[in-house]
Every structure is written in C-alpha cells, then in structure tokens.
mmCIF file of C-alpha atoms in Angstrom:
data_model
loop_
_atom_site.group_PDB
_atom_site.id
_atom_site.type_symbol
_atom_site.label_atom_id
_atom_site.label_comp_id
_atom_site.label_asym_id
_atom_site.label_seq_id
_atom_site.Cartn_x
_atom_site.Cartn_y
_atom_site.Cartn_z
ATOM 1 C CA UNK A 1 18.051 -107.084 54.218
ATOM 2 C CA UNK A 2 20.962 -105.609 56.181
ATOM 3 C CA UNK A 3 22.890 -108.698 54.682
ATOM 4 C CA UNK A 4 21.322 -107.933 51.185
ATOM 5 C CA UNK A 5 22.605 -104.408 51.653
ATOM 6 C CA UNK A 6 26.027 -104.943 53.038
ATOM 7 C CA UNK A 7 26.527 -107.498 50.058
ATOM 8 C CA UNK A 8 25.117 -104.472 47.551
ATOM 9 C CA UNK A 9 27.393 -102.120 49.555
ATOM 10 C CA UNK A 10 30.687 -104.220 49.981
ATOM 11 C CA UNK A 11 30.555 -106.357 53.067
ATOM 12 C CA UNK A 12 33.276 -104.882 55.174
ATOM 13 C CA UNK A 13 36.354 -108.138 55.903
ATOM 14 C CA UNK A 14 35.562 -110.219 53.191
ATOM 15 C CA UNK A 15 38.200 -112.588 52.545
ATOM 16 C CA UNK A 16 38.081 -115.255 50.443
ATOM 17 C CA UNK A 17 40.627 -117.834 51.223
ATOM 18 C CA UNK A 18 41.808 -121.497 49.963
ATOM 19 C CA UNK A 19 38.830 -123.505 51.361
ATOM 20 C CA UNK A 20 37.869 -127.382 51.353
ATOM 21 C CA UNK A 21 34.847 -127.335 49.466
ATOM 22 C CA UNK A 22 33.283 -130.682 49.701
ATOM 23 C CA UNK A 23 34.282 -129.844 53.630
ATOM 24 C CA UNK A 24 31.869 -127.242 53.268
ATOM 25 C CA UNK A 25 28.909 -128.968 51.372
ATOM 26 C CA UNK A 26 29.561 -132.018 53.954
ATOM 27 C CA UNK A 27 28.595 -129.477 56.741
ATOM 28 C CA UNK A 28 25.759 -127.610 54.806
ATOM 29 C CA UNK A 29 24.129 -131.230 54.114
ATOM 30 C CA UNK A 30 24.384 -131.676 58.012
ATOM 31 C CA UNK A 31 22.588 -128.856 58.512
ATOM 32 C CA UNK A 32 19.617 -129.330 56.152
ATOM 33 C CA UNK A 33 19.461 -133.395 57.416
ATOM 34 C CA UNK A 34 16.911 -132.538 60.071
ATOM 35 C CA UNK A 35 14.887 -130.341 58.248
ATOM 36 C CA UNK A 36 14.718 -133.583 54.942
ATOM 37 C CA UNK A 37 13.891 -136.192 57.620
ATOM 38 C CA UNK A 38 11.091 -134.060 59.350
ATOM 39 C CA UNK A 39 9.816 -134.032 55.716
ATOM 40 C CA UNK A 40 10.591 -137.870 54.802
ATOM 41 C CA UNK A 41 12.715 -136.842 52.521
ATOM 42 C CA UNK A 42 16.152 -138.358 51.062
ATOM 43 C CA UNK A 43 19.207 -136.458 50.639
ATOM 44 C CA UNK A 44 21.732 -138.065 48.508
ATOM 45 C CA UNK A 45 25.322 -137.137 47.882
ATOM 46 C CA UNK A 46 27.691 -137.726 44.956
ATOM 47 C CA UNK A 47 31.099 -136.008 45.257
ATOM 48 C CA UNK A 48 33.179 -137.155 42.380
ATOM 49 C CA UNK A 49 36.241 -134.914 43.417
ATOM 50 C CA UNK A 50 36.858 -134.635 46.771
ATOM 51 C CA UNK A 51 38.827 -132.059 48.392
ATOM 52 C CA UNK A 52 38.676 -129.542 46.371
ATOM 53 C CA UNK A 53 39.635 -126.335 47.017
ATOM 54 C CA UNK A 54 38.378 -123.174 45.693
ATOM 55 C CA UNK A 55 39.118 -119.708 47.371
ATOM 56 C CA UNK A 56 35.834 -118.733 49.178
ATOM 57 C CA UNK A 57 34.717 -117.299 52.420
ATOM 58 C CA UNK A 58 33.392 -120.863 54.162
ATOM 59 C CA UNK A 59 30.427 -119.231 56.401
ATOM 60 C CA UNK A 60 29.411 -117.420 53.236
ATOM 61 C CA UNK A 61 29.635 -120.429 50.961
ATOM 62 C CA UNK A 62 27.929 -122.310 53.789
ATOM 63 C CA UNK A 63 25.337 -119.928 54.075
ATOM 64 C CA UNK A 64 24.443 -120.691 49.893
ATOM 65 C CA UNK A 65 24.354 -124.114 49.996
ATOM 66 C CA UNK A 66 21.741 -124.217 52.709
ATOM 67 C CA UNK A 67 19.655 -121.752 51.527
ATOM 68 C CA UNK A 68 19.632 -123.828 47.879
ATOM 69 C CA UNK A 69 19.645 -127.175 49.805
ATOM 70 C CA UNK A 70 16.693 -126.293 51.822
ATOM 71 C CA UNK A 71 14.663 -123.833 49.187
ATOM 72 C CA UNK A 72 14.892 -128.104 47.590
ATOM 73 C CA UNK A 73 13.161 -130.125 50.675
ATOM 74 C CA UNK A 74 11.032 -126.823 51.038
ATOM 75 C CA UNK A 75 9.175 -126.250 47.739
ATOM 76 C CA UNK A 76 9.215 -130.226 46.669
ATOM 77 C CA UNK A 77 6.459 -131.908 45.577
ATOM 78 C CA UNK A 78 7.099 -135.073 44.484
ATOM 79 C CA UNK A 79 5.428 -137.976 46.059
ATOM 80 C CA UNK A 80 8.436 -139.678 46.831
ATOM 81 C CA UNK A 81 10.571 -136.340 47.428
ATOM 82 C CA UNK A 82 14.560 -136.294 47.116
ATOM 83 C CA UNK A 83 17.228 -133.919 47.119
ATOM 84 C CA UNK A 84 20.604 -134.752 44.763
ATOM 85 C CA UNK A 85 23.830 -132.625 45.913
ATOM 86 C CA UNK A 86 26.436 -133.022 43.211
ATOM 87 C CA UNK A 87 29.788 -132.079 43.562
ATOM 88 C CA UNK A 88 32.729 -132.292 40.681
ATOM 89 C CA UNK A 89 35.837 -130.636 39.766
ATOM 90 C CA UNK A 90 38.001 -129.497 36.945
ATOM 91 C CA UNK A 91 41.322 -127.821 36.427
ATOM 92 C CA UNK A 92 39.511 -125.339 35.676
ATOM 93 C CA UNK A 93 36.325 -124.776 37.076
ATOM 94 C CA UNK A 94 34.467 -126.651 41.025
ATOM 95 C CA UNK A 95 30.325 -127.228 39.941
ATOM 96 C CA UNK A 96 28.066 -127.496 43.134
ATOM 97 C CA UNK A 97 24.550 -128.643 41.782
ATOM 98 C CA UNK A 98 21.854 -129.161 43.676
ATOM 99 C CA UNK A 99 18.510 -130.372 42.122
ATOM 100 C CA UNK A 100 15.005 -131.877 43.407
ATOM 101 C CA UNK A 101 12.508 -133.978 41.703
ATOM 102 C CA UNK A 102 9.597 -132.049 42.382
ATOM 103 C CA UNK A 103 7.567 -130.046 39.807
ATOM 104 C CA UNK A 104 10.427 -127.304 38.886
ATOM 105 C CA UNK A 105 10.439 -124.320 38.233
ATOM 106 C CA UNK A 106 8.368 -122.628 35.255
ATOM 107 C CA UNK A 107 10.646 -121.305 32.554
ATOM 108 C CA UNK A 108 8.625 -117.948 33.268
ATOM 109 C CA UNK A 109 9.832 -117.440 36.382
ATOM 110 C CA UNK A 110 13.573 -118.818 35.706
ATOM 111 C CA UNK A 111 15.162 -115.271 34.956
ATOM 112 C CA UNK A 112 12.857 -114.143 37.886
ATOM 113 C CA UNK A 113 13.389 -115.742 41.303
ATOM 114 C CA UNK A 114 16.596 -114.389 41.652
ATOM 115 C CA UNK A 115 15.651 -110.801 41.880
ATOM 116 C CA UNK A 116 14.755 -109.629 44.931
ATOM 117 C CA UNK A 117 11.436 -110.528 47.206
ATOM 118 C CA UNK A 118 9.973 -113.059 44.117
ATOM 119 C CA UNK A 119 9.047 -115.391 45.257
ATOM 120 C CA UNK A 120 8.703 -119.432 43.138
ATOM 121 C CA UNK A 121 5.048 -120.489 42.691
ATOM 122 C CA UNK A 122 5.898 -124.261 42.452
ATOM 123 C CA UNK A 123 5.905 -126.954 45.603
ATOM 124 C CA UNK A 124 4.764 -125.915 48.867
ATOM 125 C CA UNK A 125 4.168 -122.169 48.155
ATOM 126 C CA UNK A 126 3.175 -121.593 51.361
ATOM 127 C CA UNK A 127 6.970 -121.732 52.588
ATOM 128 C CA UNK A 128 8.545 -119.075 55.082
ATOM 129 C CA UNK A 129 10.280 -116.868 53.367
ATOM 130 C CA UNK A 130 11.061 -112.702 52.165
ATOM 131 C CA UNK A 131 12.376 -113.746 48.588
ATOM 132 C CA UNK A 132 15.852 -112.553 49.571
ATOM 133 C CA UNK A 133 17.866 -116.102 49.578
ATOM 134 C CA UNK A 134 18.706 -116.717 45.773
ATOM 135 C CA UNK A 135 19.547 -112.789 45.364
ATOM 136 C CA UNK A 136 21.734 -112.689 48.281
ATOM 137 C CA UNK A 137 23.690 -116.452 47.606
ATOM 138 C CA UNK A 138 23.762 -115.135 43.724
ATOM 139 C CA UNK A 139 25.539 -112.354 45.000
ATOM 140 C CA UNK A 140 27.482 -114.412 47.617
ATOM 141 C CA UNK A 141 29.363 -116.609 44.267
ATOM 142 C CA UNK A 142 29.449 -113.217 42.563
ATOM 143 C CA UNK A 143 31.875 -111.976 45.565
ATOM 144 C CA UNK A 144 33.817 -115.557 44.526
ATOM 145 C CA UNK A 145 34.283 -115.064 41.241
ATOM 146 C CA UNK A 146 31.611 -117.510 40.626
ATOM 147 C CA UNK A 147 28.592 -117.626 38.801
ATOM 148 C CA UNK A 148 25.123 -119.146 40.508
ATOM 149 C CA UNK A 149 22.558 -119.978 37.871
ATOM 150 C CA UNK A 150 19.186 -122.031 37.406
ATOM 151 C CA UNK A 151 20.184 -125.133 34.807
ATOM 152 C CA UNK A 152 18.364 -128.030 33.428
ATOM 153 C CA UNK A 153 17.505 -131.029 35.800
ATOM 154 C CA UNK A 154 17.657 -134.660 35.144
ATOM 155 C CA UNK A 155 15.262 -135.544 37.288
ATOM 156 C CA UNK A 156 12.630 -132.918 36.323
ATOM 157 C CA UNK A 157 12.935 -130.934 39.237
ATOM 158 C CA UNK A 158 15.019 -127.389 39.781
ATOM 159 C CA UNK A 159 18.287 -127.562 39.863
ATOM 160 C CA UNK A 160 20.825 -125.276 40.823
ATOM 161 C CA UNK A 161 24.773 -124.945 39.888
ATOM 162 C CA UNK A 162 27.160 -123.283 41.758
ATOM 163 C CA UNK A 163 30.531 -122.688 39.261
ATOM 164 C CA UNK A 164 33.480 -121.850 41.473
ATOM 165 C CA UNK A 165 37.318 -121.353 39.900
ATOM 166 C CA UNK A 166 39.427 -123.491 41.328
ATOM 167 C CA UNK A 167 42.176 -121.949 44.112
ATOM 168 C CA UNK A 168 45.439 -120.895 42.260
ATOM 169 C CA UNK A 169 46.674 -121.061 45.657
ATOM 170 C CA UNK A 170 49.991 -123.516 45.520
ATOM 171 C CA UNK A 171 49.312 -126.010 48.423
ATOM 172 C CA UNK A 172 45.263 -126.337 47.487
ATOM 173 C CA UNK A 173 45.793 -127.726 44.153
ATOM 174 C CA UNK A 174 44.077 -130.838 43.450
ATOM 175 C CA UNK A 175 45.475 -134.021 43.645
#
C-alpha cells in the first residue's frame, strides 16, 4: 500500500536512465525460475533484439517483470503449464510480452484487473496477494513513458504487453 501511495504522489528519487532492457528481463526470469520449477512449469524466453536500451528505473522494471511472470506462474491452470516471455524492438518501441497457456482472463475482467485491490478469478484463485500488483505495475510503466496492457494471447491464456520507448541516449541506440 505504501508503494502505490508513493507512486501516486510522485516517488522521490525516481530516475529513468539508459537501461539494457534484456538484462533486466534475464534477471527477472532468473528470480522466477525457482517458483516455476516448484510448479513443474517451463519458462520459455524468446528475445528478438537483445541489448536494446530503454530509459527506465532498472529495479522498478525488474519489479514489474517479476510481478507479471510470477502471476503467469501462480494463476496458470493448464495441464502442462508454460510461461512464454518474449521481447522485441523496433525503431519506436521496445516490447515485452509475458503469456501463459492457462485458461486466461475472462473478457469482463480485462479492465478490472488493473484496478486497486482487484483479483482475477482464473486458475489458482487461492494464490496470495492484495490485488495491487497490476495497479502498481501499470503506474511504474507509465512513469517510464510506457504502456502495460492485457492483449490477446497466441496460447489461449493471459498475455500482458509492456511497450516502452527506446532510449534516446546516443550510446544506447540499438545496433
């Protein structure tokens, strides 16, 4: 609750700096691997443009990615559960996607899940949490001039997409 309060009222010391987005993604996947193994689940990572730079707070971006990946693990109710983490870059956007192959999020909950204290009802609905993770994540990404949204999934489950502008820093341009 303190975290959301700080974000809503301007967190002091926030600095978006050129950040290797895929290095942050690797760190988040590493943190979530143990949880996936506990649940006999695979995390598949697909990076199309490694070492693309975005202006971000690396720790906060890591927090968002861990939240999305751990949610995909906790709420996945597939018989052979899997989480796909994808990244790609273009000249005007860097995109992360976190998708699972579970039953997905009902259409009527797609907007509500980003509200404070909202909890999804799919999958392992007894998963612990206060219903603030997606609200906090969306605000963090907004502070990075990006967007977090629920999008249609290739695998039938839930798919969350983060879109961030690439860094304008001359040394951080994609090759």
